């Protein structure tokens, strides 16, 4: 059947990379036991994927948190260091980071394995994929500039609630005493996100993640990722039909370079590599 | 077209490196670290 997806060893290879990345980002194991976050100098380096830096295990900074913090910081200076970091990650890997190096992407994929009815991709989901750009502009950029606070982290980020809020509140009685309406709101957002990810593949990634929105801007120029060999491609679109993201073609802004399309291409025209795209 | 992409790619890479270096000199690394080593009350929903 055209578009039928078969699992190969490559799928498990990507899963191993995701797991290793998740462990590396959160290797401060004692933090989960003590409820204390890592305070070493690695926290000055941003990890490429979405991983809350208040997670007790987090060793690196979150790029979105760093950007919002820099924008909300005093003197409104241009955050050269954070912007340079985004440019570096984007031009080297772009949304390969989403597919391979994002712990929250891994969590979404694991949630999607729960046996519940699934929502298929459609024009509606393709349209919804634009929402993340609005979230980027409003909550990540404008809110910190105007309200001097991290908008996305404060109001929305389910990774922060799951990886940091809940573990820290469970461990620290002092924090538990300070729980209020905002915590309840964030837990509700997290619950909704979890449910949505169970029935819709990578729903947060596709519709709401501002980090994916930023990396998607680099899709024409990223050094490494999925590539289509033009001379072999017949335009059968088996790759697009098999893809669970809202791509119009392999390697576009919605492509997370997971490689599922390689398994279904009858001409074996799809590969990972560097250099220019189709 | 491929040459244009390659040029843009290299230019963005160079800009990234320059921005990071300038940012480190302007204490950007320290600022990121100083925020990341504190529990972000907004992130955990306490505000």
Short mmCIF file of C-alpha atoms in Angstrom, two decimals:
data_model
loop_
_atom_site.label_atom_id
_atom_site.label_comp_id
_atom_site.label_asym_id
_atom_site.label_seq_id
_atom_site.Cartn_x
_atom_site.Cartn_y
_atom_site.Cartn_z
CA UNK A 1 0.00 0.00 0.00
CA UNK A 2 1.46 3.37 -0.99
CA UNK A 3 2.56 5.34 2.01
CA UNK A 4 2.53 2.31 4.32
CA UNK A 5 5.21 2.80 6.89
CA UNK A 6 7.47 -0.05 7.92
CA UNK A 7 9.69 0.13 10.99
CA UNK A 8 13.36 -0.36 10.39
CA UNK A 9 16.49 -0.30 12.48
CA UNK A 10 16.77 3.36 11.56
CA UNK A 11 13.67 4.16 13.66
CA UNK A 12 15.29 2.65 16.71
CA UNK A 13 18.52 4.53 15.94
CA UNK A 14 16.67 7.83 16.15
CA UNK A 15 15.02 6.74 19.36
CA UNK A 16 18.43 5.99 20.89
CA UNK A 17 19.68 9.45 19.92
CA UNK A 18 16.59 11.02 21.48
CA UNK A 19 17.07 9.04 24.69
CA UNK A 20 20.76 9.87 24.90
CA UNK A 21 20.02 13.56 24.35
CA UNK A 22 17.31 13.55 27.01
CA UNK A 23 19.66 11.90 29.50
CA UNK A 24 22.53 14.26 28.66
CA UNK A 25 20.34 17.33 29.09
CA UNK A 26 19.13 16.04 32.47
CA UNK A 27 22.12 14.15 33.88
CA UNK A 28 22.10 15.98 37.22
CA UNK A 29 20.47 12.90 38.72
CA UNK A 30 20.88 13.91 42.36
CA UNK A 31 18.65 16.90 41.70
CA UNK A 32 15.61 14.65 41.42
CA UNK A 33 16.34 13.21 44.84
CA UNK A 34 17.17 16.46 46.59
CA UNK A 35 14.82 18.81 44.75
CA UNK A 36 17.72 21.18 44.09
CA UNK A 37 18.66 22.37 40.62
CA UNK A 38 22.13 22.27 39.12
CA UNK A 39 24.06 25.52 39.60
CA UNK A 40 27.24 24.84 37.68
CA UNK A 41 28.72 26.74 34.78
CA UNK A 42 27.17 24.48 32.11
CA UNK A 43 23.98 26.39 32.83
CA UNK A 44 25.42 29.20 30.74
CA UNK A 45 25.17 26.99 27.65
CA UNK A 46 21.82 26.52 25.94
CA UNK A 47 20.76 23.00 25.03
CA UNK A 48 19.27 22.96 21.52
CA UNK A 49 15.97 21.28 22.47
CA UNK A 50 13.09 22.27 24.74
CA UNK A 51 14.14 21.39 28.28
CA UNK A 52 13.25 23.58 31.25
CA UNK A 53 16.33 24.81 33.09
CA UNK A 54 14.45 24.61 36.37
CA UNK A 55 14.19 20.85 35.94
CA UNK A 56 16.13 19.37 38.88
CA UNK A 57 18.13 17.27 36.43
CA UNK A 58 18.81 19.98 33.85
CA UNK A 59 22.45 20.72 33.23
CA UNK A 60 22.02 23.27 30.44
CA UNK A 61 19.88 26.33 29.92
CA UNK A 62 16.68 26.30 27.87
CA UNK A 63 17.07 28.41 24.73
CA UNK A 64 13.52 29.75 24.93
CA UNK A 65 13.90 30.60 28.60
CA UNK A 66 17.24 32.25 27.90
CA UNK A 67 15.74 34.32 25.08
CA UNK A 68 12.77 35.47 27.13
CA UNK A 69 14.99 36.22 30.10
CA UNK A 70 17.31 38.27 27.92
CA UNK A 71 14.43 40.22 26.38
CA UNK A 72 12.88 40.87 29.77
CA UNK A 73 16.24 41.78 31.29
CA UNK A 74 17.34 45.24 32.24
CA UNK A 75 18.50 47.85 29.75
CA UNK A 76 16.76 46.09 26.81
CA UNK A 77 20.10 45.31 25.24
CA UNK A 78 20.26 43.10 22.20
CA UNK A 79 20.84 39.55 23.42
CA UNK A 80 23.78 38.80 21.13
CA UNK A 81 24.81 35.59 22.89
CA UNK A 82 21.34 34.02 22.81
CA UNK A 83 20.66 35.16 19.23
CA UNK A 84 24.01 33.79 18.13
CA UNK A 85 23.17 30.48 19.79
CA UNK A 86 19.87 30.27 17.93
CA UNK A 87 21.57 31.10 14.63
CA UNK A 88 24.20 28.44 15.26
CA UNK A 89 21.70 25.69 16.12
CA UNK A 90 19.42 26.72 13.29
CA UNK A 91 22.01 26.86 10.54
CA UNK A 92 23.73 23.64 11.61
CA UNK A 93 20.68 21.45 12.19
CA UNK A 94 17.40 23.38 11.99
CA UNK A 95 14.49 21.09 12.83
CA UNK A 96 16.73 18.03 12.97
CA UNK A 97 16.86 19.19 16.58
CA UNK A 98 13.10 18.62 16.86
CA UNK A 99 13.39 15.14 15.44
CA UNK A 100 16.47 13.95 17.30
CA UNK A 101 17.53 16.23 20.14
CA UNK A 102 14.38 17.46 21.88
CA UNK A 103 13.34 15.67 25.09
CA UNK A 104 9.82 17.02 24.87
CA UNK A 105 9.57 15.74 21.31
CA UNK A 106 10.50 12.31 22.63
CA UNK A 107 7.84 12.57 25.34
CA UNK A 108 5.23 13.46 22.72
CA UNK A 109 6.15 10.47 20.58
CA UNK A 110 5.93 8.14 23.57
CA UNK A 111 2.52 9.58 24.48
CA UNK A 112 1.31 8.99 20.94
CA UNK A 113 1.97 5.28 21.40
CA UNK A 114 -0.94 5.13 23.87
CA UNK A 115 -3.71 3.17 22.12
CA UNK A 116 -6.38 5.80 21.58
CA UNK A 117 -8.13 6.97 18.43
CA UNK A 118 -5.84 9.22 16.41
CA UNK A 119 -6.43 12.49 14.57
CA UNK A 120 -5.00 12.33 11.07
CA UNK A 121 -3.26 15.24 9.47
CA UNK A 122 -5.38 17.43 7.22
CA UNK A 123 -5.70 20.97 5.92
CA UNK A 124 -6.90 21.91 9.40
CA UNK A 125 -3.76 20.62 11.07
CA UNK A 126 -1.65 22.28 8.40
CA UNK A 127 -3.40 25.54 9.17
CA UNK A 128 -2.95 25.04 12.90
CA UNK A 129 0.78 24.67 12.34
CA UNK A 130 0.90 28.45 11.89
CA UNK A 131 -0.26 29.03 15.48
CA UNK A 132 3.24 28.41 16.79
CA UNK A 133 4.51 31.47 14.94
CA UNK A 134 1.90 33.58 16.70
CA UNK A 135 2.96 32.12 20.04
CA UNK A 136 6.56 32.94 19.20
CA UNK A 137 5.77 36.56 18.38
CA UNK A 138 3.31 37.22 21.20
CA UNK A 139 4.52 35.15 24.15
CA UNK A 140 8.24 34.72 23.49
CA UNK A 141 9.11 38.12 22.02
CA UNK A 142 6.44 40.74 22.76
CA UNK A 143 5.35 39.66 26.26
CA UNK A 144 8.85 39.78 27.80
CA UNK A 145 9.55 43.15 26.17
CA UNK A 146 6.30 44.65 27.46
CA UNK A 147 5.66 42.84 30.73
CA UNK A 148 9.28 42.19 31.71
CA UNK A 149 8.49 38.52 32.32
CA UNK A 150 8.83 35.29 30.31
CA UNK A 151 5.42 34.98 28.69
CA UNK A 152 5.67 31.51 27.19
CA UNK A 153 7.29 30.03 30.29
CA UNK A 154 4.79 31.70 32.61
CA UNK A 155 1.56 30.99 30.77
CA UNK A 156 2.04 28.02 28.51
CA UNK A 157 5.15 25.87 28.56
CA UNK A 158 4.10 22.32 29.42
CA UNK A 159 7.73 21.19 29.53
CA UNK A 160 8.35 23.54 32.45
CA UNK A 161 5.38 22.19 34.36
CA UNK A 162 6.19 18.55 33.68
CA UNK A 163 9.97 18.65 34.11
CA UNK A 164 10.31 21.35 36.75
CA UNK A 165 7.07 22.48 38.32
CA UNK A 166 5.71 19.13 39.41
CA UNK A 167 9.02 17.55 40.57
CA UNK A 168 10.05 20.65 42.52
CA UNK A 169 6.67 21.17 44.13
CA UNK A 170 6.57 17.52 45.18
CA UNK A 171 9.99 17.80 46.77
CA UNK A 172 9.88 21.25 48.34
CA UNK A 173 7.27 22.06 50.98
CA UNK A 174 8.06 25.77 50.79
CA UNK A 175 7.25 25.84 47.08
CA UNK A 176 4.14 23.77 47.70
CA UNK A 177 2.83 26.43 50.06
CA UNK A 178 3.06 29.01 47.27
CA UNK A 179 0.95 27.13 44.73
CA UNK A 180 -1.88 29.23 43.38
CA UNK A 181 -4.04 29.77 40.34
CA UNK A 182 -1.12 30.00 37.94
CA UNK A 183 0.13 26.54 38.90
CA UNK A 184 -3.37 25.15 38.43
CA UNK A 185 -3.56 26.79 35.03
CA UNK A 186 -0.22 25.36 33.97
CA UNK A 187 -1.17 21.88 35.16
CA UNK A 188 -4.39 22.16 33.16
CA UNK A 189 -2.41 23.22 30.09
CA UNK A 190 -0.06 20.29 30.62
CA UNK A 191 -2.96 17.84 30.98
CA UNK A 192 -4.55 19.16 27.80
CA UNK A 193 -1.24 18.90 26.00
CA UNK A 194 -0.71 15.32 27.16
CA UNK A 195 -4.18 14.28 26.02
CA UNK A 196 -3.76 16.04 22.70
CA UNK A 197 -0.40 14.38 22.09
CA UNK A 198 -1.95 10.99 22.75
CA UNK A 199 -4.45 11.45 19.93
CA UNK A 200 -2.52 13.75 17.59
CA UNK A 201 1.09 13.03 16.65
CA UNK A 202 3.46 15.60 18.17
CA UNK A 203 0.60 18.07 18.63
CA UNK A 204 2.63 20.49 20.74
CA UNK A 205 5.53 20.37 18.31
CA UNK A 206 3.34 20.95 15.29
CA UNK A 207 0.96 23.60 16.60
CA UNK A 208 2.41 25.36 19.64
CA UNK A 209 6.18 25.06 20.01
CA UNK A 210 7.89 28.42 19.43
CA UNK A 211 11.28 26.73 19.39
CA UNK A 212 10.19 24.63 16.44
CA UNK A 213 8.88 27.82 14.87
CA UNK A 214 12.32 29.41 15.16
CA UNK A 215 14.19 26.40 13.80
CA UNK A 216 11.72 26.03 10.94
CA UNK A 217 12.92 29.36 9.59
CA UNK A 218 16.27 27.77 8.82
CA UNK A 219 14.91 24.94 6.69
CA UNK A 220 16.25 26.31 3.38
CA UNK A 221 19.80 26.66 4.67
CA UNK A 222 20.44 24.16 7.47
CA UNK A 223 23.71 22.32 6.90
CA UNK A 224 22.44 18.85 7.67
CA UNK A 225 19.13 17.05 7.40
CA UNK A 226 16.90 14.94 5.20
CA UNK A 227 17.50 15.40 1.47
CA UNK A 228 15.70 14.27 -1.68
CA UNK A 229 17.84 13.22 -4.62
CA UNK A 230 16.17 15.00 -7.50
CA UNK A 231 17.42 12.66 -10.17
CA UNK A 232 15.79 9.67 -8.48
CA UNK A 233 12.54 11.31 -7.32
CA UNK A 234 9.48 10.54 -9.47
CA UNK A 235 7.10 12.85 -7.58
CA UNK A 236 4.90 9.98 -6.35
CA UNK A 237 4.37 11.77 -3.01
CA UNK A 238 4.58 8.53 -1.03
CA UNK A 239 6.89 10.40 1.35
CA UNK A 240 4.35 13.15 2.02
CA UNK A 241 1.53 10.67 2.55
CA UNK A 242 3.61 8.62 4.99
CA UNK A 243 4.78 11.64 6.95
CA UNK A 244 2.98 12.26 10.21
CA UNK A 245 3.94 15.93 10.28
CA UNK A 246 2.15 18.55 8.17
CA UNK A 247 4.70 18.66 5.38
CA UNK A 248 3.94 19.64 1.81
CA UNK A 249 7.28 18.26 0.72
CA UNK A 250 10.17 16.53 2.42
CA UNK A 251 12.45 19.02 4.13
CA UNK A 252 10.01 21.94 4.31
CA UNK A 253 9.38 24.03 7.44
CA UNK A 254 7.22 21.33 9.06
CA UNK A 255 9.71 18.52 8.49
CA UNK A 256 11.44 17.33 11.64
CA UNK A 257 13.83 15.11 9.66
CA UNK A 258 12.69 11.95 11.44
CA UNK A 259 13.38 9.87 8.33
CA UNK A 260 10.03 8.03 8.23
CA UNK A 261 9.78 8.99 4.56
CA UNK A 262 12.97 7.11 3.72
CA UNK A 263 11.27 3.85 4.61
CA UNK A 264 8.48 4.31 2.05
CA UNK A 265 10.26 5.89 -0.91
CA UNK A 266 10.08 3.32 -3.73
CA UNK A 267 13.05 4.92 -5.50
CA UNK A 268 15.18 5.22 -2.35
CA UNK A 269 15.62 8.87 -3.25
CA UNK A 270 15.64 10.19 0.31
CA UNK A 271 18.75 10.30 2.46
CA UNK A 272 20.34 12.21 5.30
CA UNK A 273 23.12 14.50 4.27
CA UNK A 274 24.62 17.93 4.07
CA UNK A 275 24.52 20.47 1.29
CA UNK A 276 21.66 21.88 -0.71
CA UNK A 277 18.10 20.63 -0.76
CA UNK A 278 15.84 19.76 -3.70
CA UNK B 1 20.34 28.87 -6.47
CA UNK B 2 22.53 26.32 -4.76
CA UNK B 3 25.38 28.85 -4.70
CA UNK B 4 23.11 31.44 -3.10
CA UNK B 5 22.04 28.94 -0.44
CA UNK B 6 25.63 28.02 0.25
CA UNK B 7 26.61 31.67 0.59
CA UNK B 8 23.71 32.46 2.90
CA UNK B 9 24.47 29.36 4.96
CA UNK B 10 28.08 30.36 5.45
CA UNK B 11 27.12 33.97 6.17
CA UNK B 12 24.64 32.91 8.84
CA UNK B 13 27.21 30.57 10.37
CA UNK B 14 29.76 33.39 10.48
CA UNK B 15 27.16 35.74 11.99
CA UNK B 16 26.33 33.14 14.62
CA UNK B 17 29.95 32.77 15.66
CA UNK B 18 30.48 36.53 15.75
CA UNK B 19 27.32 37.12 17.77
CA UNK B 20 28.29 34.44 20.28
CA UNK B 21 31.75 35.93 20.70
CA UNK B 22 30.36 39.45 21.06
CA UNK B 23 27.70 38.14 23.42
CA UNK B 24 30.24 36.39 25.63
CA UNK B 25 32.31 39.57 25.78
CA UNK B 26 29.19 41.49 26.82
CA UNK B 27 28.55 39.01 29.64
CA UNK B 28 25.76 37.21 27.81
CA UNK B 29 27.01 33.82 28.98
CA UNK B 30 27.06 35.00 32.60
CA UNK B 31 23.59 36.48 32.30
CA UNK B 32 22.13 33.25 30.92
CA UNK B 33 23.87 31.29 33.63
CA UNK B 34 22.76 33.63 36.40
CA UNK B 35 19.12 33.10 35.42
CA UNK B 36 19.41 29.39 34.79
CA UNK B 37 20.95 28.58 38.18
CA UNK B 38 17.94 30.08 39.96
CA UNK B 39 14.58 28.32 40.05
CA UNK B 40 12.36 30.11 37.56
CA UNK B 41 9.16 30.63 39.53
CA UNK B 42 7.33 31.60 36.35
CA UNK B 43 8.41 28.38 34.65
CA UNK B 44 7.17 26.19 37.48
CA UNK B 45 3.86 28.01 37.75
CA UNK B 46 4.33 29.96 40.95
CA UNK B 47 5.04 33.30 39.30
#
